mmCIF file of C-alpha atoms in Angstrom:
data_model
loop_
_atom_site.group_PDB
_atom_site.id
_atom_site.type_symbol
_atom_site.label_atom_id
_atom_site.label_comp_id
_atom_site.label_asym_id
_atom_site.label_seq_id
_atom_site.Cartn_x
_atom_site.Cartn_y
_atom_site.Cartn_z
ATOM 1 C CA MET K 939 -7.309 22.767 -22.490
ATOM 2 C CA THR K 940 -10.358 20.551 -22.027
ATOM 3 C CA ASN K 941 -10.866 18.177 -19.117
ATOM 4 C CA ASN K 942 -8.019 15.707 -18.667
ATOM 5 C CA PHE K 943 -8.697 12.199 -17.331
ATOM 6 C CA CYS K 944 -6.474 9.243 -16.487
ATOM 7 C CA VAL K 945 -7.629 5.640 -16.806
ATOM 8 C CA ILE K 946 -5.446 3.136 -14.917
ATOM 9 C CA MET K 947 -5.881 -0.474 -16.000
ATOM 10 C CA ALA K 948 -5.275 -2.598 -12.910
ATOM 11 C CA GLY K 949 -7.134 -5.847 -13.401
ATOM 12 C CA GLY K 950 -4.357 -8.297 -14.315
ATOM 13 C CA ILE K 951 -3.276 -11.212 -12.136
ATOM 14 C CA GLY K 952 0.476 -10.858 -12.824
ATOM 15 C CA SER K 953 1.080 -14.583 -13.265
ATOM 16 C CA ARG K 954 4.577 -14.041 -14.709
ATOM 17 C CA PHE K 955 5.630 -12.725 -11.282
ATOM 18 C CA TRP K 956 4.438 -15.850 -9.443
ATOM 19 C CA PRO K 957 4.813 -16.879 -6.649
ATOM 20 C CA LEU K 958 5.215 -13.301 -5.348
ATOM 21 C CA SER K 959 2.203 -12.153 -7.361
ATOM 22 C CA ARG K 960 -0.938 -14.151 -6.547
ATOM 23 C CA THR K 961 -4.499 -13.992 -7.810
ATOM 24 C CA ALA K 962 -5.583 -12.752 -4.371
ATOM 25 C CA LYS K 963 -3.031 -9.898 -4.451
ATOM 26 C CA PRO K 964 -1.332 -9.446 -7.831
ATOM 27 C CA LYS K 965 1.783 -7.448 -8.556
ATOM 28 C CA GLN K 966 0.123 -4.053 -9.114
ATOM 29 C CA PHE K 967 -0.733 -4.036 -5.398
ATOM 30 C CA LEU K 968 2.758 -5.063 -4.265
ATOM 31 C CA ASP K 969 5.806 -2.962 -3.368
ATOM 32 C CA ILE K 970 8.159 -5.052 -5.489
ATOM 33 C CA LEU K 971 10.674 -2.216 -5.895
ATOM 34 C CA GLY K 972 10.951 -1.620 -2.150
ATOM 35 C CA THR K 973 9.929 2.051 -2.368
ATOM 36 C CA GLY K 974 7.150 1.924 0.200
ATOM 37 C CA ARG K 975 4.520 2.341 -2.546
ATOM 38 C CA SER K 976 2.919 -0.330 -4.697
ATOM 39 C CA PHE K 977 3.002 -0.209 -8.519
ATOM 40 C CA LEU K 978 -0.582 1.107 -8.501
ATOM 41 C CA GLN K 979 0.262 3.827 -6.000
ATOM 42 C CA GLN K 980 3.375 4.848 -7.937
ATOM 43 C CA THR K 981 1.295 5.087 -11.116
ATOM 44 C CA PHE K 982 -1.207 7.354 -9.368
ATOM 45 C CA ASP K 983 1.623 9.453 -7.872
ATOM 46 C CA ARG K 984 3.101 9.917 -11.337
ATOM 47 C CA PHE K 985 -0.053 11.033 -13.151
ATOM 48 C CA VAL K 986 -1.593 13.094 -10.362
ATOM 49 C CA LYS K 987 1.052 15.707 -11.167
ATOM 50 C CA ILE K 988 -1.004 16.664 -14.224
ATOM 51 C CA ILE K 989 -4.425 15.060 -13.616
ATOM 52 C CA PRO K 990 -6.684 16.065 -10.682
ATOM 53 C CA PRO K 991 -7.559 13.151 -8.330
ATOM 54 C CA GLU K 992 -11.266 13.394 -9.126
ATOM 55 C CA ASN K 993 -10.498 12.702 -12.802
ATOM 56 C CA PHE K 994 -8.910 9.303 -12.238
ATOM 57 C CA LEU K 995 -10.626 6.024 -13.025
ATOM 58 C CA VAL K 996 -9.148 2.688 -11.976
ATOM 59 C CA VAL K 997 -10.527 -0.289 -13.874
ATOM 60 C CA THR K 998 -9.942 -3.497 -11.961
ATOM 61 C CA SER K 999 -11.444 -6.842 -11.066
ATOM 62 C CA VAL K 1000 -14.451 -6.919 -8.778
ATOM 63 C CA ASN K 1001 -12.202 -8.961 -6.471
ATOM 64 C CA TYR K 1002 -9.773 -6.054 -5.991
ATOM 65 C CA LYS K 1003 -12.158 -3.280 -4.993
ATOM 66 C CA ASP K 1004 -11.020 -3.259 -1.368
ATOM 67 C CA LEU K 1005 -7.337 -3.318 -2.353
ATOM 68 C CA VAL K 1006 -7.787 -0.266 -4.589
ATOM 69 C CA LYS K 1007 -9.743 1.596 -1.894
ATOM 70 C CA GLU K 1008 -7.075 0.771 0.676
ATOM 71 C CA GLN K 1009 -4.174 1.854 -1.521
ATOM 72 C CA LEU K 1010 -5.833 4.880 -3.153
ATOM 73 C CA PRO K 1011 -8.096 6.417 -0.489
ATOM 74 C CA GLU K 1012 -8.174 9.588 -2.618
ATOM 75 C CA LEU K 1013 -10.672 7.922 -4.970
ATOM 76 C CA LYS K 1014 -14.424 7.691 -4.486
ATOM 77 C CA ASP K 1015 -16.277 4.431 -5.081
ATOM 78 C CA GLU K 1016 -17.615 5.649 -8.427
ATOM 79 C CA GLN K 1017 -14.026 6.125 -9.656
ATOM 80 C CA ILE K 1018 -13.288 2.411 -9.221
ATOM 81 C CA LEU K 1019 -14.779 0.494 -12.156
ATOM 82 C CA LEU K 1020 -15.227 -3.182 -11.354
ATOM 83 C CA GLU K 1021 -14.911 -5.818 -14.054
ATOM 84 C CA PRO K 1022 -16.878 -9.021 -13.378
ATOM 85 C CA LEU K 1023 -14.789 -11.003 -15.875
ATOM 86 C CA ARG K 1024 -11.346 -10.711 -17.463
ATOM 87 C CA ARG K 1025 -11.861 -9.555 -21.050
ATOM 88 C CA ASN K 1026 -8.507 -7.939 -21.887
ATOM 89 C CA THR K 1027 -8.089 -4.199 -22.375
ATOM 90 C CA ALA K 1028 -10.647 -3.196 -25.042
ATOM 91 C CA PRO K 1029 -13.821 -3.773 -22.967
ATOM 92 C CA CYS K 1030 -11.961 -2.169 -20.055
ATOM 93 C CA LEU K 1031 -11.434 1.007 -22.086
ATOM 94 C CA ALA K 1032 -14.971 0.967 -23.499
ATOM 95 C CA TYR K 1033 -16.328 0.906 -19.944
ATOM 96 C CA ALA K 1034 -14.053 3.744 -18.825
ATOM 97 C CA ALA K 1035 -14.717 5.890 -21.908
ATOM 98 C CA ASN K 1036 -18.468 5.617 -21.505
ATOM 99 C CA LYS K 1037 -18.161 6.362 -17.801
ATOM 100 C CA ILE K 1038 -16.232 9.543 -18.620
ATOM 101 C CA ARG K 1039 -18.831 10.461 -21.253
ATOM 102 C CA SER K 1040 -21.500 10.237 -18.553
ATOM 103 C CA ARG K 1041 -19.706 13.109 -16.782
ATOM 104 C CA VAL K 1042 -18.465 15.382 -19.584
ATOM 105 C CA ASP K 1043 -19.141 15.963 -23.276
ATOM 106 C CA ASP K 1044 -15.488 15.633 -24.233
ATOM 107 C CA ALA K 1045 -12.097 15.263 -22.617
ATOM 108 C CA ASN K 1046 -8.523 14.234 -23.153
ATOM 109 C CA VAL K 1047 -7.886 10.742 -21.834
ATOM 110 C CA ILE K 1048 -4.622 9.079 -20.812
ATOM 111 C CA VAL K 1049 -4.835 5.280 -20.673
ATOM 112 C CA THR K 1050 -2.065 3.481 -18.804
ATOM 113 C CA PRO K 1051 -1.179 0.116 -17.302
ATOM 114 C CA SER K 1052 -0.480 0.069 -13.570
ATOM 115 C CA ASP K 1053 2.908 -1.674 -13.449
ATOM 116 C CA HIS K 1054 5.494 0.454 -15.239
ATOM 117 C CA LEU K 1055 8.832 1.794 -14.083
ATOM 118 C CA ILE K 1056 9.576 5.386 -15.113
ATOM 119 C CA VAL K 1057 13.018 6.637 -14.108
ATOM 120 C CA LYS K 1058 13.052 10.080 -15.756
ATOM 121 C CA GLU K 1059 9.693 11.346 -14.541
ATOM 122 C CA GLU K 1060 10.210 14.973 -15.583
ATOM 123 C CA GLU K 1061 10.811 13.965 -19.206
ATOM 124 C CA PHE K 1062 7.862 11.568 -19.020
ATOM 125 C CA ILE K 1063 5.538 14.345 -17.834
ATOM 126 C CA ASN K 1064 6.792 16.638 -20.607
ATOM 127 C CA GLN K 1065 5.937 14.030 -23.239
ATOM 128 C CA LEU K 1066 2.514 13.478 -21.705
ATOM 129 C CA LYS K 1067 1.830 17.208 -21.908
ATOM 130 C CA ASN K 1068 2.859 17.146 -25.573
ATOM 131 C CA ALA K 1069 0.527 14.207 -26.218
ATOM 132 C CA LEU K 1070 -2.355 15.963 -24.469
ATOM 133 C CA ASP K 1071 -1.651 19.053 -26.568
ATOM 134 C CA ILE K 1072 -1.868 16.988 -29.751
ATOM 135 C CA SER K 1073 -5.023 15.121 -28.716
ATOM 136 C CA SER K 1074 -6.809 18.338 -27.767
ATOM 137 C CA GLU K 1075 -6.275 19.790 -31.252
ATOM 138 C CA LYS K 1076 -6.175 16.809 -33.583
ATOM 139 C CA ASP K 1077 -8.210 13.679 -34.282
ATOM 140 C CA LYS K 1078 -5.315 11.427 -33.322
ATOM 141 C CA LEU K 1079 -4.650 8.367 -31.204
ATOM 142 C CA VAL K 1080 -1.219 9.064 -29.702
ATOM 143 C CA THR K 1081 0.985 6.447 -28.078
ATOM 144 C CA LEU K 1082 4.404 6.715 -26.448
ATOM 145 C CA GLY K 1083 7.258 4.780 -28.048
ATOM 146 C CA ILE K 1084 10.536 4.044 -26.313
ATOM 147 C CA LYS K 1085 13.845 3.912 -28.171
ATOM 148 C CA PRO K 1086 15.010 0.306 -27.663
ATOM 149 C CA SER K 1087 18.316 -0.297 -25.874
ATOM 150 C CA ARG K 1088 18.433 -4.019 -26.662
ATOM 151 C CA PRO K 1089 16.570 -6.634 -28.755
ATOM 152 C CA GLU K 1090 13.974 -7.303 -26.074
ATOM 153 C CA THR K 1091 11.591 -10.186 -26.854
ATOM 154 C CA GLY K 1092 9.182 -9.403 -24.020
ATOM 155 C CA TYR K 1093 7.851 -6.125 -25.465
ATOM 156 C CA GLY K 1094 5.685 -5.184 -28.412
ATOM 157 C CA TYR K 1095 7.195 -2.915 -31.088
ATOM 158 C CA ILE K 1096 5.978 0.080 -33.089
ATOM 159 C CA GLN K 1097 7.343 0.755 -36.572
ATOM 160 C CA VAL K 1098 7.276 4.421 -37.603
ATOM 161 C CA LYS K 1099 6.846 6.248 -40.889
ATOM 162 C CA LYS K 1100 8.193 9.743 -41.616
ATOM 163 C CA ARG K 1101 8.197 12.397 -38.951
ATOM 164 C CA LYS K 1102 5.114 14.629 -38.724
ATOM 165 C CA GLU K 1103 5.032 18.345 -38.048
ATOM 166 C CA PHE K 1104 3.237 19.596 -34.958
ATOM 167 C CA LYS K 1105 4.243 22.939 -33.507
ATOM 168 C CA GLU K 1106 7.923 22.646 -32.498
ATOM 169 C CA LEU K 1107 7.985 18.900 -31.793
ATOM 170 C CA ASP K 1108 10.611 16.795 -33.558
ATOM 171 C CA ASN K 1109 9.584 13.407 -32.167
ATOM 172 C CA LEU K 1110 6.086 12.835 -33.589
ATOM 173 C CA TYR K 1111 5.693 10.090 -36.191
ATOM 174 C CA LYS K 1112 2.861 8.372 -38.020
ATOM 175 C CA VAL K 1113 2.663 4.703 -37.035
ATOM 176 C CA LYS K 1114 3.300 2.162 -39.783
ATOM 177 C CA THR K 1115 2.846 -1.139 -37.942
ATOM 178 C CA PHE K 1116 2.430 -2.676 -34.503
ATOM 179 C CA THR K 1117 4.170 -5.986 -33.845
ATOM 180 C CA GLU K 1118 3.583 -8.268 -30.891
ATOM 181 C CA LYS K 1119 6.485 -9.777 -28.945
ATOM 182 C CA PRO K 1120 9.021 -10.988 -31.566
ATOM 183 C CA ASN K 1121 11.605 -13.752 -31.337
ATOM 184 C CA GLU K 1122 15.224 -12.753 -30.701
ATOM 185 C CA GLU K 1123 16.239 -12.784 -34.357
ATOM 186 C CA MET K 1124 13.359 -10.529 -35.371
ATOM 187 C CA ALA K 1125 13.884 -8.238 -32.363
ATOM 188 C CA THR K 1126 17.527 -7.792 -33.401
ATOM 189 C CA ILE K 1127 16.439 -6.827 -36.928
ATOM 190 C CA PHE K 1128 13.946 -4.340 -35.472
ATOM 191 C CA VAL K 1129 16.542 -2.643 -33.293
ATOM 192 C CA GLU K 1130 19.185 -2.489 -36.032
ATOM 193 C CA SER K 1131 16.736 -0.950 -38.522
ATOM 194 C CA GLY K 1132 16.214 2.148 -36.408
ATOM 195 C CA GLU K 1133 12.531 2.199 -37.433
ATOM 196 C CA PHE K 1134 11.129 0.392 -34.398
ATOM 197 C CA TYR K 1135 10.338 1.532 -30.863
ATOM 198 C CA TRP K 1136 9.112 -0.344 -27.819
ATOM 199 C CA ASN K 1137 5.377 -0.092 -27.321
ATOM 200 C CA SER K 1138 4.834 1.447 -23.886
ATOM 201 C CA GLY K 1139 1.155 0.496 -23.771
ATOM 202 C CA ILE K 1140 0.314 4.090 -22.799
ATOM 203 C CA PHE K 1141 -1.862 6.086 -25.156
ATOM 204 C CA ILE K 1142 -3.562 9.458 -25.186
ATOM 205 C CA SER K 1143 -6.555 10.664 -27.149
ATOM 206 C CA SER K 1144 -9.659 12.792 -26.989
ATOM 207 C CA LEU K 1145 -12.740 11.012 -25.701
ATOM 208 C CA HIS K 1146 -14.483 11.667 -29.019
ATOM 209 C CA THR K 1147 -11.645 10.000 -30.962
ATOM 210 C CA ILE K 1148 -11.677 6.928 -28.677
ATOM 211 C CA LEU K 1149 -15.422 6.454 -29.044
ATOM 212 C CA GLU K 1150 -15.182 6.914 -32.828
ATOM 213 C CA ALA K 1151 -12.456 4.272 -32.956
ATOM 214 C CA PHE K 1152 -14.702 1.810 -31.128
ATOM 215 C CA GLN K 1153 -17.564 2.566 -33.498
ATOM 216 C CA GLN K 1154 -15.343 1.932 -36.511
ATOM 217 C CA HIS K 1155 -13.146 -0.980 -35.421
ATOM 218 C CA LEU K 1156 -14.935 -2.687 -32.507
ATOM 219 C CA THR K 1157 -18.522 -2.016 -33.454
ATOM 220 C CA GLU K 1158 -19.925 -4.949 -31.485
ATOM 221 C CA ILE K 1159 -18.419 -3.705 -28.226
ATOM 222 C CA ALA K 1160 -19.403 -0.094 -28.960
ATOM 223 C CA ILE K 1161 -23.061 -1.073 -29.513
ATOM 224 C CA LYS K 1162 -23.209 -3.144 -26.323
ATOM 225 C CA PHE K 1163 -21.978 -0.262 -24.165
ATOM 226 C CA GLU K 1164 -24.102 2.276 -26.039
ATOM 227 C CA LYS K 1165 -27.225 0.363 -24.985
ATOM 228 C CA GLY K 1166 -26.419 0.964 -21.343
ATOM 229 C CA ARG K 1167 -25.474 4.636 -21.421
ATOM 230 C CA LYS K 1168 -28.482 5.675 -19.304
ATOM 231 C CA LEU K 1169 -27.828 2.888 -16.799
ATOM 232 C CA LEU K 1170 -24.376 4.121 -15.785
ATOM 233 C CA ASN K 1171 -24.222 5.832 -12.389
ATOM 234 C CA SER K 1172 -27.429 4.110 -11.310
ATOM 235 C CA SER K 1173 -28.303 0.958 -9.386
ATOM 236 C CA SER K 1174 -28.606 -0.800 -12.762
ATOM 237 C CA GLU K 1175 -24.942 -0.238 -13.682
ATOM 238 C CA GLU K 1176 -23.595 -3.380 -11.987
ATOM 239 C CA PRO K 1177 -26.033 -5.865 -13.606
ATOM 240 C CA PHE K 1178 -25.619 -4.118 -16.961
ATOM 241 C CA ILE K 1179 -21.816 -4.389 -16.799
ATOM 242 C CA LYS K 1180 -22.027 -8.022 -15.683
ATOM 243 C CA LYS K 1181 -24.237 -8.885 -18.669
ATOM 244 C CA THR K 1182 -22.203 -6.805 -21.136
ATOM 245 C CA TYR K 1183 -18.865 -8.311 -20.098
ATOM 246 C CA SER K 1184 -20.281 -11.821 -20.433
ATOM 247 C CA GLU K 1185 -21.124 -10.994 -24.064
ATOM 248 C CA CYS K 1186 -17.911 -9.113 -24.977
ATOM 249 C CA PRO K 1187 -15.018 -10.810 -26.783
ATOM 250 C CA SER K 1188 -11.664 -10.888 -25.016
ATOM 251 C CA ILE K 1189 -9.574 -8.517 -27.120
ATOM 252 C CA SER K 1190 -6.809 -5.974 -26.519
ATOM 253 C CA ILE K 1191 -6.821 -2.289 -27.412
ATOM 254 C CA ASP K 1192 -3.713 -2.839 -29.531
ATOM 255 C CA TYR K 1193 -5.196 -5.631 -31.619
ATOM 256 C CA GLY K 1194 -8.747 -4.311 -31.742
ATOM 257 C CA ILE K 1195 -8.050 -0.634 -32.472
ATOM 258 C CA MET K 1196 -4.427 0.514 -32.649
ATOM 259 C CA GLU K 1197 -3.350 -2.019 -35.310
ATOM 260 C CA LYS K 1198 -6.327 -1.143 -37.514
ATOM 261 C CA ALA K 1199 -6.773 2.609 -37.134
ATOM 262 C CA THR K 1200 -5.162 4.965 -39.665
ATOM 263 C CA ASN K 1201 -4.902 7.945 -37.287
ATOM 264 C CA VAL K 1202 -2.353 6.494 -34.855
ATOM 265 C CA TYR K 1203 0.770 8.513 -34.048
ATOM 266 C CA VAL K 1204 3.695 7.916 -31.744
ATOM 267 C CA LEU K 1205 5.767 10.301 -29.672
ATOM 268 C CA THR K 1206 9.227 8.784 -29.371
ATOM 269 C CA ALA K 1207 11.141 9.382 -26.179
ATOM 270 C CA ASP K 1208 13.561 8.055 -23.614
ATOM 271 C CA PHE K 1209 12.328 8.461 -20.060
ATOM 272 C CA GLY K 1210 13.816 5.366 -18.460
ATOM 273 C CA TRP K 1211 10.787 3.167 -19.113
ATOM 274 C CA SER K 1212 10.348 -0.508 -18.340
ATOM 275 C CA ASP K 1213 7.309 -2.742 -18.299
ATOM 276 C CA LEU K 1214 7.985 -4.618 -15.081
ATOM 277 C CA GLY K 1215 5.998 -7.641 -16.136
ATOM 278 C CA THR K 1216 8.514 -10.383 -15.448
ATOM 279 C CA TRP K 1217 11.285 -11.413 -13.070
ATOM 280 C CA GLY K 1218 13.698 -10.755 -15.941
ATOM 281 C CA SER K 1219 12.562 -7.140 -16.336
ATOM 282 C CA LEU K 1220 12.974 -6.636 -12.596
ATOM 283 C CA TYR K 1221 16.514 -8.035 -12.839
ATOM 284 C CA GLU K 1222 17.324 -5.608 -15.658
ATOM 285 C CA ASN K 1223 16.188 -2.603 -13.668
ATOM 286 C CA LYS K 1224 17.414 -3.146 -10.122
ATOM 287 C CA GLU K 1225 20.862 -2.981 -8.607
ATOM 288 C CA LYS K 1226 22.766 -6.274 -8.336
ATOM 289 C CA ASP K 1227 25.588 -7.299 -6.010
ATOM 290 C CA LEU K 1228 29.166 -7.880 -7.165
ATOM 291 C CA GLU K 1229 28.288 -11.405 -8.322
ATOM 292 C CA GLY K 1230 25.356 -10.182 -10.401
ATOM 293 C CA ASN K 1231 22.744 -11.396 -7.927
ATOM 294 C CA LEU K 1232 19.510 -9.498 -7.298
ATOM 295 C CA ILE K 1233 18.711 -10.162 -3.639
ATOM 296 C CA GLY K 1234 15.315 -9.543 -2.061
ATOM 297 C CA GLY K 1235 15.094 -10.438 1.613
ATOM 298 C CA ASP K 1236 16.993 -9.747 4.824
ATOM 299 C CA ASN K 1237 18.449 -13.159 5.757
ATOM 300 C CA ILE K 1238 19.944 -14.562 2.566
ATOM 301 C CA LEU K 1239 23.426 -16.080 2.356
ATOM 302 C CA THR K 1240 24.909 -16.942 -1.035
ATOM 303 C CA TYR K 1241 27.994 -19.044 -1.827
ATOM 304 C CA ASP K 1242 29.463 -19.594 -5.299
ATOM 305 C CA THR K 1243 26.248 -18.125 -6.666
ATOM 306 C CA SER K 1244 26.009 -15.584 -9.469
ATOM 307 C CA ASN K 1245 23.558 -13.924 -11.878
ATOM 308 C CA CYS K 1246 20.573 -15.068 -9.825
ATOM 309 C CA ILE K 1247 17.347 -13.534 -8.600
ATOM 310 C CA VAL K 1248 16.699 -14.509 -4.991
ATOM 311 C CA ASP K 1249 13.490 -13.221 -3.374
ATOM 312 C CA ILE K 1250 12.674 -14.631 0.062
ATOM 313 C CA SER K 1251 10.102 -13.361 2.573
ATOM 314 C CA ARG K 1252 11.474 -11.161 5.324
ATOM 315 C CA GLY K 1253 12.319 -13.077 8.479
ATOM 316 C CA LYS K 1254 13.078 -16.309 6.657
ATOM 317 C CA VAL K 1255 16.657 -17.562 6.311
ATOM 318 C CA ALA K 1256 17.857 -18.897 2.955
ATOM 319 C CA VAL K 1257 21.245 -20.371 2.044
ATOM 320 C CA ILE K 1258 21.951 -20.602 -1.691
ATOM 321 C CA GLN K 1259 25.040 -22.411 -2.969
ATOM 322 C CA GLY K 1260 26.350 -23.193 -6.437
ATOM 323 C CA LEU K 1261 23.699 -21.616 -8.633
ATOM 324 C CA ASP K 1262 24.300 -19.541 -11.771
ATOM 325 C CA GLY K 1263 21.484 -17.819 -13.636
ATOM 326 C CA TYR K 1264 18.494 -19.002 -11.566
ATOM 327 C CA ILE K 1265 15.339 -17.515 -10.063
ATOM 328 C CA VAL K 1266 14.725 -18.562 -6.464
ATOM 329 C CA ALA K 1267 11.440 -17.025 -5.337
ATOM 330 C CA GLU K 1268 9.457 -17.812 -2.214
ATOM 331 C CA SER K 1269 6.178 -16.458 -0.937
ATOM 332 C CA ASN K 1270 4.302 -17.821 2.054
ATOM 333 C CA ASP K 1271 3.688 -21.479 1.244
ATOM 334 C CA THR K 1272 5.342 -21.663 -2.177
ATOM 335 C CA LEU K 1273 8.917 -21.938 -3.433
ATOM 336 C CA MET K 1274 9.896 -21.747 -7.106
ATOM 337 C CA ILE K 1275 13.364 -22.473 -8.493
ATOM 338 C CA CYS K 1276 13.880 -22.179 -12.246
ATOM 339 C CA ARG K 1277 16.499 -21.033 -14.725
ATOM 340 C CA ARG K 1278 16.247 -17.349 -15.589
ATOM 341 C CA GLU K 1279 16.409 -18.191 -19.289
ATOM 342 C CA ASP K 1280 13.335 -20.407 -18.877
ATOM 343 C CA GLU K 1281 11.108 -17.962 -17.022
ATOM 344 C CA ILE K 1282 8.660 -18.016 -19.943
ATOM 345 C CA GLN K 1283 7.554 -21.348 -18.472
ATOM 346 C CA ILE K 1284 6.269 -19.712 -15.269
ATOM 347 C CA LYS K 1285 2.769 -19.397 -16.738
ATOM 348 C CA LYS K 1286 2.839 -23.160 -17.332
ATOM 349 C CA PHE K 1287 3.994 -23.727 -13.759
ATOM 350 C CA VAL K 1288 1.068 -21.656 -12.500
ATOM 351 C CA THR K 1289 -1.405 -23.628 -14.617
ATOM 352 C CA ASP K 1290 0.016 -26.951 -13.427
ATOM 353 C CA VAL K 1291 -0.039 -25.878 -9.776
ATOM 354 C CA ARG K 1292 -3.656 -24.753 -10.116
ATOM 355 C CA ILE K 1293 -4.679 -28.098 -11.659
ATOM 356 C CA LYS K 1294 -2.686 -30.329 -9.328
ATOM 357 C CA LYS K 1295 -2.593 -28.400 -6.062
ATOM 358 C CA GLY K 1296 -5.554 -26.028 -6.167
ATOM 359 C CA ASP K 1297 -6.356 -22.341 -6.678
ATOM 360 C CA SER K 1298 -5.178 -21.255 -3.228
ATOM 361 C CA LEU K 1299 -1.522 -21.504 -4.254
ATOM 362 C CA VAL K 1300 -1.820 -19.268 -7.322
#
């Protein structure tokens, strides 16, 4: 098998997890699950089982360089790609792909977010090996699709066509459509049809296939990075990237490539996956008490309170009485109380706090 690389996308600010996740230290650098390892570290731990440490690239904000170095001391400086601006995931991947091309002629590349929960890691690794096997032999963009357990409105969906033959696999399908986060009615229709899977946001491909996809579907971005090929790994890389990012559109891999390409396939699986992007997803995946409360903190007393998320800094005492279905989250100088069913408004809260109270609180 050719060289295998892993690209971890770790540049988001995690605003849906505010106030725990802040711009200065967003959720990928936090130990939200209480395991002793942050989301970023758990992601590295998961993939290093099949990818050598020297073949990892972490793409993150220039503001998070020190956090990445602190949490992943296994990586050298040149393995941490620093984005000067937030431009979504397509420029992020273009940067990483060209960086890999500066080292090797071709490779298999796994691209993954940094904030997922994987419960059945052995099954997950097996599916990754299958995807790498496919990408090493075929001109395919392969993504991982998760069989939905509920009509979730917070995830994207993948609709599949007929199953495709590849060796002895029985879970490889050609992709028919990608759909962004649907409303509840549409999500219910998706789940009942049996044709839709959750979009994990993880995809695998050969380096050649990725670069071809950029040339075909995101030509503008491909040309901009092509101009700087000889500048990578030199003192001119930083100013080149700064200029290129300022000129790139903000566009996702899904919208820019995956929804348009005709060579996209999905491996369907169930490995206990969750995109821990919201308080609600955390509630779904962690153990609750007898009243249905998810408690984070060591000095919390609840009375007549049920179905709540309560997350209070260690050492602080909180008394909660008479709440049902609320999020009570505190971090340093900020307290947020809102209904769980209204957590979609958290992004608005963050915007309002920034405007009225300043950047330091978000």
